[in-house]
Amino acid sequence: MSNVILKVENVSKQYRLGKIGTGTLSHDLNRWWHTVRGKEDPYLKVGDVNDRSVKGNNQYVWALKDINFEVREGEVLGIIGKNGAGKSTLLKILSRVTSPTTGTIKSKGRIASLLEVGTGFHAEMTGRENIYLNGAILGMTKKEIASKIDEIIAFSGCERYIDTPVKRYSSGMTVRLAFAVAAHLEPEILVVDEVLAVGDAEFQKKAIGKMQDISKTQGRTVLFVSHNMAAVKSLCTKGIVLENGSISFAGTSDDAINYYLENSYKKSEIKVSERIDRKGNQKLTVKNIYVKNADDVLVGELHGGESYRIIFEYEKKLTIDPKQMTVVVQFKNESDELVTTIATDEMGIHFSEIKDNGTIEISIPRLQFREGRYSLHYMISEKLSFNTPHQTIDYLQDAYTMTVIRGDYWHSGVLNRPKGFIQEATIQLN
C-alpha cells in the first residue's frame, strides 16, 4: 500500500561463531565458485537456530531467520523478546549498520537510529559539533540544523556542557543528547533501542512523550525496542515478538505483550533442574525452588503481610570460596518491570560453608508484594578479587513464578489494592 513506509521481506542474518567473523579464504573461494556457476551460497544451507542457551554443533548461526513485516506511516512498532533474540541485530540491519545475508528492505525517507550509547558521536568533538555532524549524516543542511539547535540543546538538558567534548559526558548525558538530535532532526523513521534505559526516569518519560508526539502529531514512524512492557504498551500501536531469531508473534502491542509474558511464565513452569537456558560456569547449580510459609508448609499462593521462606536447593560440583559468593534474586511483575532485588553483598551477608548438597533460604518476615503474578530471576556469582568483576556461577531468568493474592497487610480489615509494592510507613495529621 502507498502508506507503507518500511517493508521487510525474508530478511535473514548469518554469523560465523568464533574468532573469525566472516569466513576463511577457502570459504570465500568456495562462495565465489558457487556464484560463478550460478549456484546458491553453500553456507546459507547450514547454520544452527539462534538459541544462545544451547551449545550447537555448527560454526554458523542464524541471528535472524526469514523476518517479514511492514510498518505504515505514523505507526509505532514495538519489538520485544528476551536478550539474544535478535532485536538489536534487526535494528542494525534496518539502520544500514550491517547488511542482511538474505532478503530485502524497502523504506521511504531518512532513518535516524539510536542503537547504543554514543552511536554516531565523535568523542573528541563537542556536543554542539556532534549535533551538526549527526544532522549532516542524516542529510540535513547546516541552515536546517541551526534552526533547531536551540530546541535540541534545551530538550537534552545538557546546555552547560554543550561546548565540552563528548568524551567527558556521562553515559546518561550522551543518551540525552543523542536522542534529542535523532528526534528533532525530523527523520521519517526513528529507530530506538534499549538505550533510553540508561537515562533517568524523568528523561525516559520525556523521551516517550516526544516519540508519541513524533508519531501522532507529525505522522512519523517509530521502531522501539525495550524490556519495559509499560513503555511499550503506552507508546506502541503494533508489536512483534522475536524468539531465537524468528518472529513468533505479530499483532497489536497489547496482544504481543501478553504473548511474550505468557510465554515467559510457561517457561518458568518447567522444572529448574530441566532448564537448559541457564548461564554460568556451573560450579554450583540450583536444582529446585519452592516456598514455605510460617507453618513450614509448601505453598503455591502467597498473601501480603505474611512470612515466607524461599528455598533454593543446590548441588555443588566444584570448589567455591564461600566468602566470595554472592546471591542476587530479582522479582518482576506481569509487565516485566523490576519490583525489588534481594542481594547478599548489599546486605553484608558472607557465607562460611558451601555443602556439596544444600539449600539457600531467603526469609521474608512480611511479604510486601501486592496482588499479582511475579517472576523470580536469580544469579549466583563469586568475586575472585577486588579488582575483577563478578564471575557468574549459575544464572537463570524466569526461574519461578510466584502468585500473590490479596492480603490484609496492615491488619486493618481492608485488603491491599492490586499492583506495586507495599511501602512501610506511618501517617499522622498535625
Coordinates of C-alpha atoms in Angstrom, one line a residue:
M1 CA 0.0 0.0 0.0
S2 CA 1.1 3.6 -0.6
N3 CA 1.4 4.5 3.1
V4 CA 3.7 1.6 3.9
I5 CA 7.0 3.3 4.8
L6 CA 9.0 0.3 5.7
K7 CA 8.8 -3.2 4.3
V8 CA 11.0 -6.1 5.4
E9 CA 10.9 -9.3 3.2
N10 CA 12.6 -12.6 4.0
V11 CA 15.5 -10.9 5.9
S12 CA 18.0 -13.3 7.5
K13 CA 21.4 -12.7 9.0
Q14 CA 24.0 -15.4 9.4
Y15 CA 27.2 -15.2 11.5
R16 CA 30.1 -17.4 11.9
L17 CA 30.9 -18.2 15.5
G18 CA 34.4 -18.0 17.0
K19 CA 37.2 -15.5 16.3
I20 CA 36.7 -15.4 12.5
G21 CA 33.7 -13.4 11.8
T22 CA 33.1 -13.7 8.1
G23 CA 35.0 -16.7 6.9
T24 CA 38.3 -18.1 5.8
L25 CA 39.9 -17.6 2.4
S26 CA 38.8 -21.1 1.4
H27 CA 35.2 -20.3 2.3
D28 CA 35.3 -17.1 0.3
L29 CA 36.7 -19.0 -2.7
N30 CA 34.0 -21.6 -2.3
R31 CA 31.3 -19.0 -2.3
W32 CA 32.9 -17.3 -5.4
W33 CA 33.0 -20.7 -7.2
H34 CA 29.3 -21.3 -6.5
T35 CA 28.4 -17.8 -7.6
V36 CA 30.3 -18.2 -10.9
R37 CA 28.4 -21.4 -11.6
G38 CA 25.1 -19.7 -10.8
K39 CA 24.5 -21.7 -7.6
E40 CA 23.4 -20.8 -4.1
D41 CA 25.9 -19.8 -1.4
P42 CA 26.6 -23.2 0.2
Y43 CA 26.9 -21.8 3.6
L44 CA 23.3 -20.5 3.6
K45 CA 22.1 -24.1 3.7
V46 CA 23.7 -24.7 7.1
G47 CA 23.6 -23.0 10.4
D48 CA 22.0 -23.5 13.8
V49 CA 19.0 -21.7 15.2
N50 CA 19.9 -18.6 17.3
D51 CA 19.4 -20.2 20.7
R52 CA 22.2 -18.7 22.8
S53 CA 21.5 -21.0 25.8
V54 CA 22.2 -24.2 23.9
K55 CA 25.6 -25.4 22.6
G56 CA 25.3 -26.1 18.9
N57 CA 27.2 -28.4 16.5
N58 CA 27.6 -25.9 13.7
Q59 CA 30.0 -23.0 13.4
Y60 CA 27.4 -20.9 11.6
V61 CA 24.3 -19.5 13.4
W62 CA 21.3 -17.6 12.1
A63 CA 20.9 -14.5 14.2
L64 CA 17.8 -13.7 12.2
K65 CA 15.8 -16.1 10.0
D66 CA 13.1 -15.2 7.5
I67 CA 11.9 -11.9 9.0
N68 CA 8.8 -10.4 7.3
F69 CA 6.8 -7.4 8.4
E70 CA 5.7 -3.9 7.2
V71 CA 5.2 -0.6 9.0
R72 CA 2.9 2.2 7.9
E73 CA 3.4 5.9 8.3
G74 CA 2.6 7.1 11.9
E75 CA 2.8 3.7 13.4
V76 CA 4.9 2.8 16.4
L77 CA 6.2 -0.7 16.3
G78 CA 7.4 -2.4 19.5
I79 CA 10.0 -5.1 19.1
I80 CA 10.2 -7.3 22.2
G81 CA 11.9 -10.5 23.2
K82 CA 14.5 -12.0 25.5
N83 CA 18.2 -11.0 25.4
G84 CA 19.8 -12.6 22.4
A85 CA 16.5 -13.0 20.5
G86 CA 17.8 -10.8 17.6
K87 CA 16.3 -7.4 18.3
S88 CA 19.4 -5.3 18.1
T89 CA 20.6 -7.3 15.0
L90 CA 17.3 -6.4 13.3
L91 CA 17.6 -2.7 14.1
K92 CA 21.2 -2.6 12.9
I93 CA 20.1 -4.1 9.6
L94 CA 17.3 -1.6 9.3
S95 CA 19.7 1.3 10.1
R96 CA 22.2 0.1 7.5
V97 CA 24.8 -0.5 10.1
T98 CA 25.2 -4.1 8.8
S99 CA 23.7 -5.8 5.8
P100 CA 21.4 -8.8 5.7
T101 CA 22.7 -12.1 4.5
T102 CA 19.5 -12.6 2.5
G103 CA 16.3 -10.7 1.9
T104 CA 15.4 -7.1 1.1
I105 CA 14.4 -3.9 3.0
K106 CA 12.4 -1.2 1.3
S107 CA 12.0 2.2 3.1
K108 CA 10.9 5.7 2.3
G109 CA 12.8 8.7 3.7
R110 CA 15.5 9.1 6.2
I111 CA 16.2 6.7 9.1
A112 CA 17.6 8.1 12.4
S113 CA 19.0 5.5 14.8
L114 CA 19.7 5.4 18.5
L115 CA 21.2 1.9 19.0
E116 CA 24.0 2.3 21.5
V117 CA 25.3 5.0 23.8
G118 CA 27.2 7.4 21.7
T119 CA 26.4 5.9 18.3
G120 CA 27.5 8.3 15.6
F121 CA 29.2 10.7 18.0
H122 CA 32.8 11.7 17.8
A123 CA 34.3 11.7 21.3
E124 CA 36.8 14.5 20.6
M125 CA 34.1 16.9 19.3
T126 CA 31.9 19.0 21.5
G127 CA 28.2 18.3 21.9
R128 CA 27.3 21.2 19.6
E129 CA 29.7 20.0 16.9
N130 CA 28.2 16.5 17.1
I131 CA 24.7 17.9 16.6
Y132 CA 25.9 19.3 13.3
L133 CA 27.8 16.1 12.4
N134 CA 24.7 13.9 13.1
G135 CA 22.5 16.3 11.2
A136 CA 24.8 16.2 8.2
I137 CA 24.8 12.4 8.3
L138 CA 21.0 12.5 8.2
G139 CA 21.1 14.7 5.1
M140 CA 20.2 18.0 6.8
T141 CA 21.6 21.3 5.6
K142 CA 23.6 23.5 8.0
K143 CA 20.8 26.0 7.9
E144 CA 18.2 23.4 8.9
I145 CA 20.3 22.2 11.8
A146 CA 20.9 25.7 13.0
S147 CA 17.2 26.4 13.1
K148 CA 16.6 23.6 15.5
I149 CA 19.8 23.6 17.6
D150 CA 18.5 25.6 20.5
E151 CA 15.5 23.3 20.8
I152 CA 17.7 20.3 20.7
I153 CA 20.0 21.6 23.4
A154 CA 17.1 22.6 25.6
F155 CA 15.5 19.2 25.3
S156 CA 18.7 17.3 26.1
G157 CA 19.3 19.3 29.3
C158 CA 23.0 19.4 28.5
E159 CA 23.2 23.1 27.9
R160 CA 26.0 23.7 30.4
Y161 CA 28.2 21.1 28.8
I162 CA 27.3 21.6 25.1
D163 CA 30.7 23.1 24.2
T164 CA 32.6 20.4 26.1
P165 CA 34.0 17.3 24.2
V166 CA 31.5 14.4 24.4
K167 CA 34.3 12.1 25.8
R168 CA 33.7 13.9 29.1
Y169 CA 30.0 13.2 29.1
S170 CA 28.4 10.6 31.3
S171 CA 26.5 7.8 29.5
G172 CA 23.2 9.4 30.6
M173 CA 24.2 12.8 29.2
T174 CA 25.3 11.1 25.9
V175 CA 22.0 9.4 25.5
R176 CA 20.1 12.6 26.3
L177 CA 21.9 14.5 23.5
A178 CA 21.8 11.6 21.0
F179 CA 18.1 11.2 21.5
A180 CA 17.5 14.9 21.2
V181 CA 19.3 15.0 17.9
A182 CA 17.6 12.0 16.5
A183 CA 14.1 13.2 17.5
H184 CA 14.4 16.8 16.4
L185 CA 16.1 16.5 13.0
E186 CA 12.8 15.1 11.6
P187 CA 13.6 11.7 10.2
E188 CA 10.8 9.8 8.5
I189 CA 11.7 6.7 10.6
L190 CA 13.1 6.8 14.1
V191 CA 14.8 3.6 15.4
V192 CA 15.3 3.4 19.2
D193 CA 17.0 0.5 21.0
E194 CA 17.1 -0.1 24.8
V195 CA 19.5 2.8 25.3
L196 CA 16.8 5.0 26.8
A197 CA 17.1 2.8 29.9
V198 CA 20.4 4.5 30.6
G199 CA 18.6 7.8 31.2
D200 CA 16.9 8.7 34.4
A201 CA 13.2 8.3 35.0
E202 CA 12.4 11.9 34.2
F203 CA 14.2 11.8 30.9
Q204 CA 12.6 8.4 29.9
K205 CA 9.2 9.9 30.4
K206 CA 10.2 13.0 28.4
A207 CA 11.6 10.8 25.6
I208 CA 8.5 8.7 25.4
G209 CA 6.3 11.8 25.3
K210 CA 8.5 13.1 22.4
M211 CA 8.1 9.8 20.5
Q212 CA 4.3 9.9 21.0
D213 CA 4.4 13.5 19.6
I214 CA 6.5 12.4 16.6
S215 CA 4.1 9.6 15.7
K216 CA 0.7 11.2 16.5
T217 CA 1.3 14.8 15.6
Q218 CA 3.9 14.6 12.9
G219 CA 2.8 11.3 11.4
R220 CA 6.3 9.8 11.6
T221 CA 7.2 6.2 12.2
V222 CA 9.0 4.8 15.3
L223 CA 10.6 1.4 15.8
F224 CA 11.0 0.9 19.6
V225 CA 12.9 -1.9 21.4
S226 CA 12.5 -2.1 25.1
H227 CA 12.2 -4.6 28.0
N228 CA 9.9 -2.1 29.8
M229 CA 6.5 -3.5 28.9
A230 CA 4.7 -0.5 30.4
A231 CA 6.6 1.8 28.0
V232 CA 5.8 -0.5 25.0
K233 CA 2.2 -0.6 26.0
S234 CA 1.8 3.2 26.3
L235 CA 3.8 4.1 23.2
C236 CA 3.4 1.3 20.6
T237 CA 0.4 0.6 18.3
K238 CA 1.8 -2.7 17.0
G239 CA 4.2 -5.3 18.3
I240 CA 6.3 -8.2 17.2
V241 CA 7.9 -10.8 19.4
L242 CA 11.3 -12.2 18.4
E243 CA 12.4 -15.6 19.7
N244 CA 15.6 -17.3 18.6
G245 CA 15.9 -15.0 15.6
S246 CA 12.4 -15.5 14.2
I247 CA 9.1 -13.7 14.6
S248 CA 7.0 -15.9 16.9
F249 CA 4.1 -13.4 17.1
A250 CA 2.8 -10.2 15.4
G251 CA -0.2 -8.2 16.3
T252 CA -1.3 -5.3 18.4
S253 CA 1.0 -4.1 21.1
D254 CA -1.3 -5.4 23.9
D255 CA -1.5 -8.9 22.2
A256 CA 2.2 -9.0 21.6
I257 CA 3.0 -8.1 25.3
N258 CA 0.5 -10.7 26.6
Y259 CA 2.0 -13.4 24.3
Y260 CA 5.5 -12.6 25.4
L261 CA 4.7 -12.6 29.1
E262 CA 2.6 -15.8 29.0
N263 CA 5.4 -17.5 27.1
S264 CA 7.9 -16.3 29.8
Y265 CA 5.6 -17.7 32.6
K266 CA 5.2 -21.0 30.8
K267 CA 9.0 -21.4 30.7
S268 CA 9.2 -20.8 34.4
E269 CA 6.8 -23.7 34.9
I270 CA 9.5 -26.1 33.6
K271 CA 11.4 -27.7 36.5
V272 CA 14.5 -25.7 37.3
S273 CA 16.6 -28.9 37.0
E274 CA 15.4 -29.4 33.4
R275 CA 16.1 -25.9 32.3
I276 CA 18.9 -25.7 29.6
D277 CA 18.9 -21.9 29.2
R278 CA 20.9 -21.1 32.3
K279 CA 24.3 -19.3 32.2
G280 CA 27.4 -19.6 34.3
N281 CA 30.3 -21.9 34.9
Q282 CA 28.0 -24.3 36.9
K283 CA 30.4 -24.8 39.8
L284 CA 27.1 -24.8 41.7
T285 CA 23.7 -25.5 40.2
V286 CA 20.2 -24.7 41.6
K287 CA 18.1 -27.9 41.2
N288 CA 14.7 -26.8 42.7
I289 CA 12.9 -23.7 44.1
Y290 CA 9.9 -23.7 46.4
V291 CA 8.3 -21.5 49.0
K292 CA 7.2 -22.5 52.6
N293 CA 5.0 -20.5 54.9
A294 CA 5.4 -19.8 58.7
D295 CA 4.0 -23.3 59.4
D296 CA 6.7 -24.9 57.2
V297 CA 4.0 -25.9 54.6
L298 CA 4.7 -25.7 50.9
V299 CA 2.6 -23.1 49.3
G300 CA 1.6 -22.1 45.8
E301 CA -0.1 -18.8 46.6
L302 CA 1.2 -16.1 49.0
H303 CA -0.5 -13.4 50.9
G304 CA 0.8 -9.9 51.5
G305 CA 1.9 -9.3 55.1
E306 CA 2.7 -12.9 55.9
S307 CA 6.1 -14.5 56.4
Y308 CA 7.7 -16.9 53.9
R309 CA 10.9 -18.7 53.1
I310 CA 12.1 -19.0 49.5
I311 CA 14.2 -22.1 49.3
F312 CA 16.8 -22.9 46.6
E313 CA 18.1 -26.5 46.6
Y314 CA 21.6 -26.7 45.1
E315 CA 24.3 -29.1 44.2
K316 CA 28.0 -28.0 44.3
K317 CA 30.2 -29.5 41.7
L318 CA 33.5 -27.6 42.1
T319 CA 35.2 -25.7 44.9
I320 CA 33.9 -22.2 45.6
D321 CA 35.2 -19.8 48.3
P322 CA 32.1 -19.2 50.4
K323 CA 33.3 -15.7 51.5
Q324 CA 33.3 -14.6 47.8
M325 CA 29.9 -16.0 46.8
T326 CA 27.0 -13.6 46.2
V327 CA 23.4 -14.4 45.7
V328 CA 21.1 -11.9 43.9
V329 CA 17.3 -12.5 43.5
Q330 CA 15.1 -10.2 41.5
F331 CA 11.3 -10.1 41.2
K332 CA 9.5 -8.7 38.2
N333 CA 5.8 -8.1 37.8
E334 CA 3.5 -9.1 35.0
S335 CA 4.6 -6.1 32.9
D336 CA 8.2 -7.3 33.2
E337 CA 9.1 -4.4 35.4
L338 CA 11.6 -4.9 38.2
V339 CA 9.8 -4.7 41.6
T340 CA 12.6 -5.4 44.0
T341 CA 16.0 -7.0 44.4
I342 CA 17.5 -9.0 47.3
A343 CA 21.3 -9.2 47.2
T344 CA 23.6 -10.7 49.8
D345 CA 26.5 -8.3 49.1
E346 CA 24.3 -5.3 49.7
M347 CA 23.1 -6.8 52.9
G348 CA 26.6 -7.6 54.1
I349 CA 26.0 -11.3 54.2
H350 CA 29.0 -13.6 54.0
F351 CA 28.7 -17.4 53.8
S352 CA 31.0 -19.7 55.9
E353 CA 30.4 -23.1 54.2
I354 CA 29.0 -24.4 51.0
K355 CA 28.0 -28.1 51.2
D356 CA 28.0 -30.5 48.3
N357 CA 24.2 -30.6 48.5
G358 CA 22.3 -28.0 50.5
T359 CA 19.8 -25.1 50.4
I360 CA 19.9 -21.3 50.2
E361 CA 17.0 -19.9 52.2
I362 CA 15.7 -16.4 51.9
S363 CA 13.5 -15.5 54.8
I364 CA 10.9 -12.7 54.2
P365 CA 9.4 -11.6 57.6
R366 CA 6.5 -9.7 56.0
L367 CA 5.8 -10.1 52.2
Q368 CA 5.3 -6.6 50.8
F369 CA 4.0 -7.6 47.4
R370 CA 0.6 -6.6 46.3
E371 CA -1.8 -8.9 44.3
G372 CA -0.3 -10.3 41.1
R373 CA 2.0 -12.7 39.5
Y374 CA 5.7 -12.3 39.8
S375 CA 8.6 -14.0 38.1
L376 CA 11.8 -14.7 40.0
H377 CA 15.2 -14.4 38.5
Y378 CA 18.4 -15.4 40.3
M379 CA 22.2 -15.1 39.9
I380 CA 24.8 -16.8 42.0
S381 CA 28.3 -15.4 41.4
E382 CA 31.7 -15.1 43.0
K383 CA 34.1 -12.2 43.1
L384 CA 37.6 -13.7 42.8
S385 CA 39.4 -10.4 43.6
F386 CA 38.7 -6.8 44.5
N387 CA 39.6 -5.6 41.0
T388 CA 37.8 -8.1 38.9
P389 CA 34.0 -8.3 38.1
H390 CA 31.7 -11.0 39.5
Q391 CA 32.1 -14.3 37.7
T392 CA 28.7 -15.9 37.1
I393 CA 28.2 -19.4 38.6
D394 CA 24.5 -20.0 37.9
Y395 CA 22.1 -17.5 36.4
L396 CA 18.5 -18.2 35.3
Q397 CA 15.7 -15.8 34.2
D398 CA 12.0 -16.7 34.9
A399 CA 13.1 -19.5 37.3
Y400 CA 10.0 -19.5 39.4
T401 CA 6.5 -18.0 39.2
M402 CA 5.1 -16.6 42.5
T403 CA 1.4 -15.8 42.7
V404 CA 0.4 -13.3 45.4
I405 CA -3.2 -12.9 46.3
R406 CA -4.8 -10.0 48.2
G407 CA -4.0 -9.8 51.9
D408 CA -4.6 -7.5 54.9
Y409 CA -1.0 -6.3 55.3
W410 CA -1.9 -3.6 57.9
H411 CA -4.4 -5.8 59.8
S412 CA -7.0 -3.0 59.3
G413 CA -9.7 -5.1 57.8
V414 CA -9.1 -3.6 54.3
L415 CA -7.5 -5.7 51.7
N416 CA -4.5 -4.3 49.9
R417 CA -5.1 -2.8 46.5
P418 CA -3.5 -4.6 43.5
K419 CA -0.2 -3.9 41.7
G420 CA 3.0 -2.5 43.1
F421 CA 4.9 -2.7 46.4
I422 CA 3.5 -2.1 49.9
Q423 CA 5.7 0.6 51.4
E424 CA 6.1 0.6 55.2
A425 CA 5.1 4.0 56.5
T426 CA 3.3 5.9 59.3
I427 CA 0.8 8.8 58.6
Q428 CA -0.3 11.5 61.1
L429 CA -2.3 14.6 60.8
N430 CA -0.9 17.6 62.5

